[in-house]
PDB file of N, CA and C in Angstrom:
ATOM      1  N   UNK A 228      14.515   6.022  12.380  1.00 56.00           N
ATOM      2  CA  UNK A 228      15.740   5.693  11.630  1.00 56.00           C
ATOM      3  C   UNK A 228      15.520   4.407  10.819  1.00 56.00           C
ATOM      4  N   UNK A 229      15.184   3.382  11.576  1.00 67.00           N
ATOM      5  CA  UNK A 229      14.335   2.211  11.001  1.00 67.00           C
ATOM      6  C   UNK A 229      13.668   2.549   9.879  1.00 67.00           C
ATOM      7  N   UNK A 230      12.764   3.082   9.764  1.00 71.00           N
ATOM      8  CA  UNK A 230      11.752   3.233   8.897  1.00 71.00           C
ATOM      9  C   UNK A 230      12.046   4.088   7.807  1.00 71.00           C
ATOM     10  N   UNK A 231      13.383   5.305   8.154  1.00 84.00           N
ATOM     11  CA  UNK A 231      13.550   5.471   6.839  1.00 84.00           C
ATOM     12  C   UNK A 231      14.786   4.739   6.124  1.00 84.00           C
ATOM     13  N   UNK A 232      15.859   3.818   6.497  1.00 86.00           N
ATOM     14  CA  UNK A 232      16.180   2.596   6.117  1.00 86.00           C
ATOM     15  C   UNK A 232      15.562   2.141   5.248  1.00 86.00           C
ATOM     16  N   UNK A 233      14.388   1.402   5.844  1.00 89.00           N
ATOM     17  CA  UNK A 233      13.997   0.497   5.144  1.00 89.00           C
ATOM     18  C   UNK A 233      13.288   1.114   3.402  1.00 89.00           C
ATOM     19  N   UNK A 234      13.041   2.714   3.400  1.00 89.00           N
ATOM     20  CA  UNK A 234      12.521   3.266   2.629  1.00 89.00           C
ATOM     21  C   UNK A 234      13.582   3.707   1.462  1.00 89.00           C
ATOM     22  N   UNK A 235      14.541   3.599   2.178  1.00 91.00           N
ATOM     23  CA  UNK A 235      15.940   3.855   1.144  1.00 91.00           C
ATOM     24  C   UNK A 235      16.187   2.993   0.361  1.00 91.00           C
ATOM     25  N   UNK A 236      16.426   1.336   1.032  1.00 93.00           N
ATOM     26  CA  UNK A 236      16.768   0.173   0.674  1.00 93.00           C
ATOM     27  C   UNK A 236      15.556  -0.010  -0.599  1.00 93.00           C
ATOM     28  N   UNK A 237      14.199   0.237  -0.017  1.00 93.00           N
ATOM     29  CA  UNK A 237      12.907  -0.095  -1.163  1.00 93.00           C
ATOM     30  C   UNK A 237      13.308   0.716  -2.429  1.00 93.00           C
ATOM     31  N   UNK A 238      13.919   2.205  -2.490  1.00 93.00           N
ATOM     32  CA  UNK A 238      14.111   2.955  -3.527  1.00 93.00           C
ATOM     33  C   UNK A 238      15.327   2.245  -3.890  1.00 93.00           C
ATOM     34  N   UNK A 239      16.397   1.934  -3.871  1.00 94.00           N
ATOM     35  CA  UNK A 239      17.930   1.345  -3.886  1.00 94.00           C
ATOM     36  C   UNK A 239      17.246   0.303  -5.153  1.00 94.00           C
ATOM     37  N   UNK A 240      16.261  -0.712  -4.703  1.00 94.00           N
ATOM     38  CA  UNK A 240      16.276  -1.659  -5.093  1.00 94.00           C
ATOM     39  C   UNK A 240      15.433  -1.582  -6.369  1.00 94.00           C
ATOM     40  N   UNK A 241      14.399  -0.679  -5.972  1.00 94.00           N
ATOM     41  CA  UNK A 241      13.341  -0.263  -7.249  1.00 94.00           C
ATOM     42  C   UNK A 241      14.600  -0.052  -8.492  1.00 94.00           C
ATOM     43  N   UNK A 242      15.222   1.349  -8.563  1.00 93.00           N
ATOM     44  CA  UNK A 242      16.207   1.842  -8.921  1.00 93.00           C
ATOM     45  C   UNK A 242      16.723   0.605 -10.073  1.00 93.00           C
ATOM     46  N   UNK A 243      17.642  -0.482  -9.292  1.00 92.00           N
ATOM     47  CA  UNK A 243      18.230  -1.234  -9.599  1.00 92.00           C
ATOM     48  C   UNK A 243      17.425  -2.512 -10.577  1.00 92.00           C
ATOM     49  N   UNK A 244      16.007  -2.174  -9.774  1.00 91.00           N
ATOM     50  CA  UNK A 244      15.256  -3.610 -11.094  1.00 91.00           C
ATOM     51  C   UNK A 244      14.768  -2.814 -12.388  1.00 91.00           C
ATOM     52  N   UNK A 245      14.304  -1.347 -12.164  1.00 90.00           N
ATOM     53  CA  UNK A 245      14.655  -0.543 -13.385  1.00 90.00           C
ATOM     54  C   UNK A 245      15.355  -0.839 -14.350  1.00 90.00           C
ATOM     55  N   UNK A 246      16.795  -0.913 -13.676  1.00 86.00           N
ATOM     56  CA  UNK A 246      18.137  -0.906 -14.600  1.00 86.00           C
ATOM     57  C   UNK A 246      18.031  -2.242 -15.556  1.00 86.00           C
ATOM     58  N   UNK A 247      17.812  -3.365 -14.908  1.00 83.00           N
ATOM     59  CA  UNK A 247      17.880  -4.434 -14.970  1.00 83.00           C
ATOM     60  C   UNK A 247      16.906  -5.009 -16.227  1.00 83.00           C
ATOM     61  N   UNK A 248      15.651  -3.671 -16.045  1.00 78.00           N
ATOM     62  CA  UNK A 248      14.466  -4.404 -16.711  1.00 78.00           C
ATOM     63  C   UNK A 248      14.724  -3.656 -17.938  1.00 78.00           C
TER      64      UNK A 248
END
């Protein structure tokens, strides 16, 4: 469960510096 968390949050954030960039 941990581990795919943390794999969500990594895509969430990728996602978001995408947007950003």
């Amino acid at each position: 469960m941990e581990c795919n968390a943390t794999r969500l949050s990594w895509f969430l954030r990728s996602k978001i510096v995408a947007i950003n960039v």
